[in-house]
Coordinates of C-alpha atoms and ligand atoms in Angstrom, one line a residue:
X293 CA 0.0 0.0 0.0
X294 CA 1.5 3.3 -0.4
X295 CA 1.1 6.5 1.6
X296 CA 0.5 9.8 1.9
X297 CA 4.4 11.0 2.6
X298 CA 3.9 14.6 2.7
X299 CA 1.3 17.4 3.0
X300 CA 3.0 21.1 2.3
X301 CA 0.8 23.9 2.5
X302 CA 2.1 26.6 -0.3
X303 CA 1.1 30.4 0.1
X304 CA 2.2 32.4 -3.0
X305 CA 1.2 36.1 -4.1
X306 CA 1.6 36.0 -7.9
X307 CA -0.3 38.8 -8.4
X308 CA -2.8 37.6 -5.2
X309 CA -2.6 35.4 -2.7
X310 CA -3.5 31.6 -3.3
X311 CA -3.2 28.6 -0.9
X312 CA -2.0 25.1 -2.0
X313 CA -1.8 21.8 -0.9
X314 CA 0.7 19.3 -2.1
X315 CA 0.2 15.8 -1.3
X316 CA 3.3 13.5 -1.9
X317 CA 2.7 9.2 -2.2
X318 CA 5.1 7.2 -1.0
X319 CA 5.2 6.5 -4.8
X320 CA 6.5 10.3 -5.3
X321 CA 3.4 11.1 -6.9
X322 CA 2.4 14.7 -6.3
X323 CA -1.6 16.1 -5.8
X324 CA -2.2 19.7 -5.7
X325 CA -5.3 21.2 -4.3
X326 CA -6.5 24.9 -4.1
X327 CA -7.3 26.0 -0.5
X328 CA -7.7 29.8 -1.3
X329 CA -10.4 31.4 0.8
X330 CA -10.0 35.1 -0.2
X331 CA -9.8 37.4 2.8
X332 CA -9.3 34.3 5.1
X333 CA -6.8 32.7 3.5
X334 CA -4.4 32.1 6.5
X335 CA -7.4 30.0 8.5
X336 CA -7.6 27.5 5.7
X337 CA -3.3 27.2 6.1
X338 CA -3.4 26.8 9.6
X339 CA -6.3 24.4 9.4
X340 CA -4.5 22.5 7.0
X341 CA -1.1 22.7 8.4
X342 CA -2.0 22.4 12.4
X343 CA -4.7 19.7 12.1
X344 CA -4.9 17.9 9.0
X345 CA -1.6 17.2 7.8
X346 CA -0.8 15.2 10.7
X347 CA -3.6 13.0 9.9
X348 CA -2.5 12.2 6.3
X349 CA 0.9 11.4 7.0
X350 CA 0.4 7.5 6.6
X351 CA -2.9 7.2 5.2
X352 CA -3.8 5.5 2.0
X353 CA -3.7 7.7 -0.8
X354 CA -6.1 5.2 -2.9
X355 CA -9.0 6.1 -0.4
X356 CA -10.6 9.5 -1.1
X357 CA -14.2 8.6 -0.6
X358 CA -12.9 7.2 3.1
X359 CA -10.6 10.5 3.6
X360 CA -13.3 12.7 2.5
X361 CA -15.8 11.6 5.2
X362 CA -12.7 11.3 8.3
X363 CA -12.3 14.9 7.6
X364 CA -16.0 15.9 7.6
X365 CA -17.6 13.8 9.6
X366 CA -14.3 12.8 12.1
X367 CA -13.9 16.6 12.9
X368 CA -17.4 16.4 14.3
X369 CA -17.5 20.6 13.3
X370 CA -18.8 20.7 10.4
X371 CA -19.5 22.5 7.0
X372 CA -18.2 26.3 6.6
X373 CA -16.1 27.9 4.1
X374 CA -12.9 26.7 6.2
X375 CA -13.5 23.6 6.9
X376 CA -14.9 22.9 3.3
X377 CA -12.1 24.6 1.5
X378 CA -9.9 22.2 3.6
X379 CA -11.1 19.0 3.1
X380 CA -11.6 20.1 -0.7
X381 CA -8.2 21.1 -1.2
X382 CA -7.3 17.2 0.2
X383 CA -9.6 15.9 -1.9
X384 CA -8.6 17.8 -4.9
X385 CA -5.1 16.3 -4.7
X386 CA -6.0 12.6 -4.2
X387 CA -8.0 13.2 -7.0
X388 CA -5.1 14.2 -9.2
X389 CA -2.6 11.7 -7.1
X390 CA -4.8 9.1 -9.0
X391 CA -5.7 9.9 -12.1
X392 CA -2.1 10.3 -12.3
X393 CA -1.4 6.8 -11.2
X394 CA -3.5 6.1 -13.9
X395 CA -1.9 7.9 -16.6
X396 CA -5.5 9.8 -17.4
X397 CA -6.9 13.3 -17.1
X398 CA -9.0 13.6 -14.5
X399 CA -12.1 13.8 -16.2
X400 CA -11.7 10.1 -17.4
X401 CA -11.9 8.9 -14.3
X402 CA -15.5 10.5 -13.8
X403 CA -16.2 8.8 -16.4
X404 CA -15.2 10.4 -19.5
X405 CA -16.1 13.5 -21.5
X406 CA -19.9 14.4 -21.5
X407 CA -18.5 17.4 -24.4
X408 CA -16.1 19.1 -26.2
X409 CA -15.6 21.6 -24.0
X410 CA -17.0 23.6 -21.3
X411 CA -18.6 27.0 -21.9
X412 CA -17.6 30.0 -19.9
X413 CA -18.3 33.7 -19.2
X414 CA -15.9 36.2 -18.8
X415 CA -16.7 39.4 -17.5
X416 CA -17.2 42.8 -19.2
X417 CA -17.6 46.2 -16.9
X418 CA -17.7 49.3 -16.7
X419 CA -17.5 53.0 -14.7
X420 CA -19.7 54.2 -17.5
X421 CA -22.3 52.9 -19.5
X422 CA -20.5 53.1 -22.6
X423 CA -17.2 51.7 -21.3
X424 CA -19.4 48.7 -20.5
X425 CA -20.5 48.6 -24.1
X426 CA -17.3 48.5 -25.4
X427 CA -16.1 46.1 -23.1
X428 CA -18.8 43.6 -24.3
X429 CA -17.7 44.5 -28.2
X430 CA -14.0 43.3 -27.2
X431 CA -15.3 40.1 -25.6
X432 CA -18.0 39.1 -28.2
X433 CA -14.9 40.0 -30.8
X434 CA -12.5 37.2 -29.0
X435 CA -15.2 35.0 -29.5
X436 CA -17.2 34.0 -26.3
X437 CA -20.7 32.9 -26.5
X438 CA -21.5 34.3 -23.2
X439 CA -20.6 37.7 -20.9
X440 CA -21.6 39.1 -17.8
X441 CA -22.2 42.7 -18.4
X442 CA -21.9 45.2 -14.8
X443 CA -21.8 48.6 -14.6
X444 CA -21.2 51.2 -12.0
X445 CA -24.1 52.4 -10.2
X446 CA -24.5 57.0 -11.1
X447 CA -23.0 58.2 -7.5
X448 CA -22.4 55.1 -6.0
X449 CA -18.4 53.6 -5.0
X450 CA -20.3 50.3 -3.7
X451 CA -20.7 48.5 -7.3
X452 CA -19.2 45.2 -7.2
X453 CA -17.4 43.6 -10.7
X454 CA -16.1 46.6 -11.8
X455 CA -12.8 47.5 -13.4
X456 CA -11.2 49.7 -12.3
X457 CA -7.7 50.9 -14.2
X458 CA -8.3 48.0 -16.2
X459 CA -8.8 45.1 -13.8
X460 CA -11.1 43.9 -11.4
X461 CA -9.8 42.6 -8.2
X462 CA -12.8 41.7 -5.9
X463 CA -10.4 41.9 -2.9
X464 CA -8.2 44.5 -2.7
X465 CA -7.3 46.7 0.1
X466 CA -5.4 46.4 3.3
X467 CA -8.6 46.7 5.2
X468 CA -11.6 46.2 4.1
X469 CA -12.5 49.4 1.5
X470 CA -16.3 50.8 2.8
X471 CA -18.3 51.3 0.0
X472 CA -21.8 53.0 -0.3
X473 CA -24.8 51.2 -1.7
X474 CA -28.3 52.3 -2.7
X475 CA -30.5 49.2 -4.0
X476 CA -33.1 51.4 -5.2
X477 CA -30.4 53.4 -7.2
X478 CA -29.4 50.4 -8.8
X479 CA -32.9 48.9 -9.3
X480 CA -33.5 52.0 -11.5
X481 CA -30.1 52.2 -13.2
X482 CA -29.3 48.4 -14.0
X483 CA -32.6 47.0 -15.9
X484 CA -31.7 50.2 -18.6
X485 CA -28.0 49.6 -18.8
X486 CA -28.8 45.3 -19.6
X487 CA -31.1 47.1 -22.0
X488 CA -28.8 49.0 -24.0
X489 CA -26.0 45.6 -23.7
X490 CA -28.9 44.1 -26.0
X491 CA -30.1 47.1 -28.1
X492 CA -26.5 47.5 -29.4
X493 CA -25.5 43.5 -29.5
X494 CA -28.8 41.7 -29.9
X495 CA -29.6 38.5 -28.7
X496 CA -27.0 36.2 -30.1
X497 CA -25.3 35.5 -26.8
X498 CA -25.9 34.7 -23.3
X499 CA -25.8 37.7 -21.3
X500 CA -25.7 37.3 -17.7
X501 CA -25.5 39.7 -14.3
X502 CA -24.8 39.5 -10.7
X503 CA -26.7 41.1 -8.1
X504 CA -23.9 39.9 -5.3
X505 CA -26.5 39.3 -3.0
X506 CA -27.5 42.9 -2.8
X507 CA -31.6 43.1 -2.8
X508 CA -34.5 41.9 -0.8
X509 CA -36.7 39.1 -2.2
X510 CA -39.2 41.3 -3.2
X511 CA -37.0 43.7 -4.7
X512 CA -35.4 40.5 -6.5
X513 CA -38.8 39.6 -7.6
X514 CA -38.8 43.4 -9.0
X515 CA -36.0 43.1 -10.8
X516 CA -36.0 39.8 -12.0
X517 CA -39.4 40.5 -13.7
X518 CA -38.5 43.6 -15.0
X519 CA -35.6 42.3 -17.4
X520 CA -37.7 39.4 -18.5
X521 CA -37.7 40.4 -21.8
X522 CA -33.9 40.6 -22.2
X523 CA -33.7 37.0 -21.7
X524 CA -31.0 37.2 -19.0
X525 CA -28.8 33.2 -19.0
X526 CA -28.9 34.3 -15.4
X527 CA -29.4 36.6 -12.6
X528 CA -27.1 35.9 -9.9
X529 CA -27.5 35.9 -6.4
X530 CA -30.5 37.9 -5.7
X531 CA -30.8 38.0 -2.5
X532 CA -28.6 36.3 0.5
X533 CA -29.1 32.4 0.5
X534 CA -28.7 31.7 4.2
X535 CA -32.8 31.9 4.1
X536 CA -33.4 29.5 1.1
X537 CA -36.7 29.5 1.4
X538 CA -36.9 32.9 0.2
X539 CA -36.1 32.3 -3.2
X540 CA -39.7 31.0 -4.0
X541 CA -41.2 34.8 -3.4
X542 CA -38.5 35.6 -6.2
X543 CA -39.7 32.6 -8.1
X544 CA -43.1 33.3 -7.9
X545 CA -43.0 36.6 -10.1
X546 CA -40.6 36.0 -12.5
X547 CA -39.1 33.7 -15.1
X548 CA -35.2 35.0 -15.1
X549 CA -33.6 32.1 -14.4
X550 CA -31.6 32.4 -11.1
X551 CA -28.3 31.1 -10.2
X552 CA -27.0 30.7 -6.7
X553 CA -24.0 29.0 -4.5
X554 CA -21.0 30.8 -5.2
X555 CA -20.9 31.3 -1.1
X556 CA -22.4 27.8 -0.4
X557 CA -20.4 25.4 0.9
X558 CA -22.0 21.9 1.1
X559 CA -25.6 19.8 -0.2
X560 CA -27.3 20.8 2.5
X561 CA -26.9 24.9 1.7
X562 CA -28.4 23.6 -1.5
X563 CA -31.1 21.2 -0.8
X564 CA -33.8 23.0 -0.4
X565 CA -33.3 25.4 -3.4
X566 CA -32.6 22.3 -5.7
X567 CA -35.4 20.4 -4.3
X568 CA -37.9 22.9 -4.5
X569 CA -36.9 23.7 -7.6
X570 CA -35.8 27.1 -6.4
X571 CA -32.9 27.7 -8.7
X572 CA -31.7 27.1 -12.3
X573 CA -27.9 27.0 -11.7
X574 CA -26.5 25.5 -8.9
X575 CA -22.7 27.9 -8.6
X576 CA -20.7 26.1 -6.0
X577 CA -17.5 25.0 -6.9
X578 CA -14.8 22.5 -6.3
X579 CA -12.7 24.9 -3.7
X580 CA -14.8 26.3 -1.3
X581 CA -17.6 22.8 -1.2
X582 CA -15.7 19.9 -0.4
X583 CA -14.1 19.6 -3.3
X584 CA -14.5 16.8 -6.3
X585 CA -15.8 14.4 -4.2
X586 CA -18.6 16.3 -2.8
X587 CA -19.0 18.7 -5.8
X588 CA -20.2 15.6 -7.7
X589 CA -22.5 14.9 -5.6
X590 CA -24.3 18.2 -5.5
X591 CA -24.2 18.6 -9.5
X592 CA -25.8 14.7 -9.3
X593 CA -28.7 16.2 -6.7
X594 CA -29.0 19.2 -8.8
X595 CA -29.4 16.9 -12.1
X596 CA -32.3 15.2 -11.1
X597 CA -34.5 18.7 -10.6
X598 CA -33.2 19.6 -14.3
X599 CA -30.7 22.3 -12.1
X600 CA -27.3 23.3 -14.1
X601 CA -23.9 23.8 -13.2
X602 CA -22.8 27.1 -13.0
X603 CA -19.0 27.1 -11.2
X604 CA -18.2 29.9 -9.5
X605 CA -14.8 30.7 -11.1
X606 CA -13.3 34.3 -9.9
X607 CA -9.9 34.8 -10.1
X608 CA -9.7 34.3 -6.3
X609 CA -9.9 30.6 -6.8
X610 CA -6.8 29.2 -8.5
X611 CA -5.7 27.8 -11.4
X612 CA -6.0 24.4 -9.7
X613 CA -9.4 25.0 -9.0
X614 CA -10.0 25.8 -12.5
X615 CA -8.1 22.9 -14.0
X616 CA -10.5 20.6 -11.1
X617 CA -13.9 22.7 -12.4
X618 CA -13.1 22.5 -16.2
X619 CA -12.1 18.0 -15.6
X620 CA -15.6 17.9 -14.0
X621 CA -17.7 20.2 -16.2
X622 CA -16.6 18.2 -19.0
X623 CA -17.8 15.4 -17.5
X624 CA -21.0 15.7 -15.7
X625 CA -24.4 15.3 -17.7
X626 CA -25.8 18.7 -16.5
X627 CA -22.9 21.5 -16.6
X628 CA -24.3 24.3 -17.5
X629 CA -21.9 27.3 -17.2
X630 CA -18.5 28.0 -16.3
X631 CA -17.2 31.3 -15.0
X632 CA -13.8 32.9 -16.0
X633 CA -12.6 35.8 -15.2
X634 CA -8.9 34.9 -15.5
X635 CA -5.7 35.7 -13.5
X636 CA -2.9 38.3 -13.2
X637 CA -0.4 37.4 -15.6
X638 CA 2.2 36.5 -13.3
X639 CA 0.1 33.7 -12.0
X640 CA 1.1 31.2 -14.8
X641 CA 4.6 31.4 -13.6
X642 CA 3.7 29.5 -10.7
X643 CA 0.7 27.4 -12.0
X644 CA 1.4 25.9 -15.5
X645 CA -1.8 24.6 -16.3
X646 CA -3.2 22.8 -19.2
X647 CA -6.5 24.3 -19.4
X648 CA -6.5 26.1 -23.0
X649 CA -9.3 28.9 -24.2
X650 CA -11.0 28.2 -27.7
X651 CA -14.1 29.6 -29.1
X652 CA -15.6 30.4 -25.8
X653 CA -15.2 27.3 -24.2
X654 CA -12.3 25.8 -22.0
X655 CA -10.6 22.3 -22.7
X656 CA -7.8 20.5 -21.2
X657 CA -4.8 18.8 -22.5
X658 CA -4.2 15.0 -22.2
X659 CA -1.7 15.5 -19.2
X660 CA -2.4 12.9 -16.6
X661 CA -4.5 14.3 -13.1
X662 CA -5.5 18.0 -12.9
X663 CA -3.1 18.9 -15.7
X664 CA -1.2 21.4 -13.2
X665 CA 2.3 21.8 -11.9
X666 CA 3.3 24.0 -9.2
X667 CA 6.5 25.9 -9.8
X668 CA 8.6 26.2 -6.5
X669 CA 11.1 28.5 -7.9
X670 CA 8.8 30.8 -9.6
X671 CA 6.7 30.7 -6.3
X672 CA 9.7 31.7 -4.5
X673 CA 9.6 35.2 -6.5
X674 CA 6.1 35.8 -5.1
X675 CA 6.5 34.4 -1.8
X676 CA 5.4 37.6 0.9
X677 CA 1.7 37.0 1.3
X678 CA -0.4 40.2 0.8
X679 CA -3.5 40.7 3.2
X680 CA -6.2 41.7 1.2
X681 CA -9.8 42.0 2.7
X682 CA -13.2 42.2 0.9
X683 CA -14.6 45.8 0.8
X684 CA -18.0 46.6 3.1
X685 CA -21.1 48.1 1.5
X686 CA -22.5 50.3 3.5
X687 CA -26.4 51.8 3.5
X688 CA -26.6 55.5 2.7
X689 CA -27.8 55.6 6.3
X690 CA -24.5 54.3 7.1
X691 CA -25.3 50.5 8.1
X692 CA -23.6 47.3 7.3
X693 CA -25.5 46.3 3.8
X694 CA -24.7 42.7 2.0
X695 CA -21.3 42.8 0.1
Ligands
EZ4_884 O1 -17.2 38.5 -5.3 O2 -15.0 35.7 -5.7 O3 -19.3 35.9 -9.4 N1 -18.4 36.3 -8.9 C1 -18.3 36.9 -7.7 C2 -16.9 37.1 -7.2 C3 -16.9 37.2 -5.6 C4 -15.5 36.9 -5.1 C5 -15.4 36.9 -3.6 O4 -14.2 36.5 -3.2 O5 -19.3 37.4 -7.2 O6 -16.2 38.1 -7.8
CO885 CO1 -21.0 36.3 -8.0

């Protein structure tokens, strides 16, 4: 039997900060798994690196159903982001530890490719209406079939997915930035901007938006109903999901499909919405719920309510995680979506990834396992971990809104 040697945790800053784990066989076969958990990143290492590690050196490396359920049900605390993002990144690495024992991209072992490739969305913003228009021309130009189209709220700093000075960062201040937010502001502004996205570009593509969990149900409702007729692939996030019940108000009024998860960390965040048939797109993803092990199982929940994948795919979860999404979503029977909102550029230096961009849609190559490698030496240029918090949207009364 061979066994699990070594478990390194790896924190590089190549443009922002990501969290690895490397799992080494008694074979010298290497797994990598993301454990990035933006703004929190340092729990999920010390997790990793104070009280699971020990319990891996030793263990069989064959066993990933077994491991998966020591960690979650052996801690007896359970679910979270850090907990999840933990046993996902050890699960994302046996994963890879054997499907490259068995000389196969990952997705083969999941039984084999469902398509071609996987569809994704990248994003297009802007401060100004027509900034986001032209950011939409250069994306439909290189080709994607799909685009999530944001723009900055008239008088507002608090509008999430925006570029600004050419990128978007979603975390990116030493302390968290305050922002100010006025949902009726943006109920007003954002149904005319997704207007004009269609007036100028038509309907030939999927055009998607995330409301980042900023409004009410009703106000959900509100919104969702009033873009009906700009066939939205999605609206994002409505409302906050810790109340999943709520989401049938929204359903209720309109038929915008509605895609959810991105924040959710296990099944049972989900059940309800998938079972009630609450949702379109289910958006968890392979870092932050348990990783491929447990991800399968909530896309296999999903598929039997006609719910979609939809990966939550920011460039706060790494290219490992993306390799990981991109194996599974072009295996499941229901992916639906992918997001990708790509990295900064020194970010390949340390993760040299297989994953390849054509026509829209992402692909791997034939390397065996996740199709990554981690590059130590490059790594060790970008070594200094950054903090970097979230900002905080704030009322224009002054209190603590939803970010
Ligand atoms: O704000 O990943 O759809 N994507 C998003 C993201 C999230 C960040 C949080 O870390 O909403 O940009
Ligand atoms: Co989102």
């Amino acid at each position: 039997m061979a066994t699990i040697e070594r478990a390194e945790v790896l924190i590089c800053c190549p443009g922002r900060n990501f969290v690895t784990l490397r799992l080494t066989s008694s074979d010298g076969v290497t797994g990598l798994g993301d454990a990035t958990l933006n703004g929190r990143e340092l729990a999920v290492a010390s997790y990793l690196r104070d009280h699971v590690a020990p319990l891996l050196i030793g263990r069989d490396p064959d066993r990933i159903e077994d491991t998966w359920q020591y960690l979650y049900k052996g801690a007896y605390w359970r679910r979270g982001p850090v907990t999840m993002t933990a046993v996902a990144a050890v699960d994302t690495a046996l994963w890879d530890i054997k499907a490259k024992l068995a000389g196969m991209p990952l997705h083969q072992l999941l039984g084999g490719r469902s398509r071609d490739g996987v569809m994704v969305y990248p994003h297009a913003s802007g401060q100004t209406v027509p900034e986001l228009l032209d950011d939409v021309a250069r994306l439909l130009d290189l080709g994607y079939q799909a685009i999530r189209a944001q723009a900055a709220v008239p008088g507002l700093t608090g509008s999430y997915g925006v570029k600004k000075n050419g990128r978007y960062e979603p975390a990116d201040s030493a302390r968290p930035e305050e922002q100010a937010w006025s949902s009726e502001a943006y109920l007003d502004f954002a149904p005319r901007y997704l207007e004009q996205v269609r007036q100028r570009f038509g309907f030939d593509f999927h055009l998607l938006h995330d409301v980042h969990h900023r409004l009410t149900p009703i106000q959900a409702a509100r919104f969702g109903r009033s873009v009906e007729q700009l066939r939205l692939f999605w609206m994002e996030d409505p409302t906050p999901a810790e109340d999943q019940e709520s989401f049938r108000l929204i359903r209720q009024h309109t038929c915008t499909p509605i895609a959810v998860g991105e924040a959710l960390t296990s099944i049972w965040e989900v059940q309800h919405l998938i079972t009630n048939r609450l949702i379109d797109y289910v958006r968890c993803t392979v870092v932050h719920a348990g990783g491929i092990t447990h991800l399968r199982r909530i896309f296999d929940l999903a598929d039997l309510y006609q719910v979609r994948s939809g990966c939550h795919g920011a460039s706060d979860l790494s290219p490992v995680t993306q390799a990981a999404a991109c194996q599974l979503g072009l295996a499941i029977p229901n992916f639906g979506i992918q997001e990708h909102m790509g990295y900064p550029p020194q970010t390949a230096e340390v993760f040299h990834s297989g994953v390849q961009l054509k026509d829209g849609c992402l692909d791997v190559d034939d390397s065996p396992g996740l199709g990554v490698e981690y590059d130590d030496q490059a790594a060790a240029r970008f070594a200094d971990f950054e903090p970097k918090y979230l900002p905080v949207a704030r009322r224009l009364d002054g209190s603590v809104h939803d970010w």
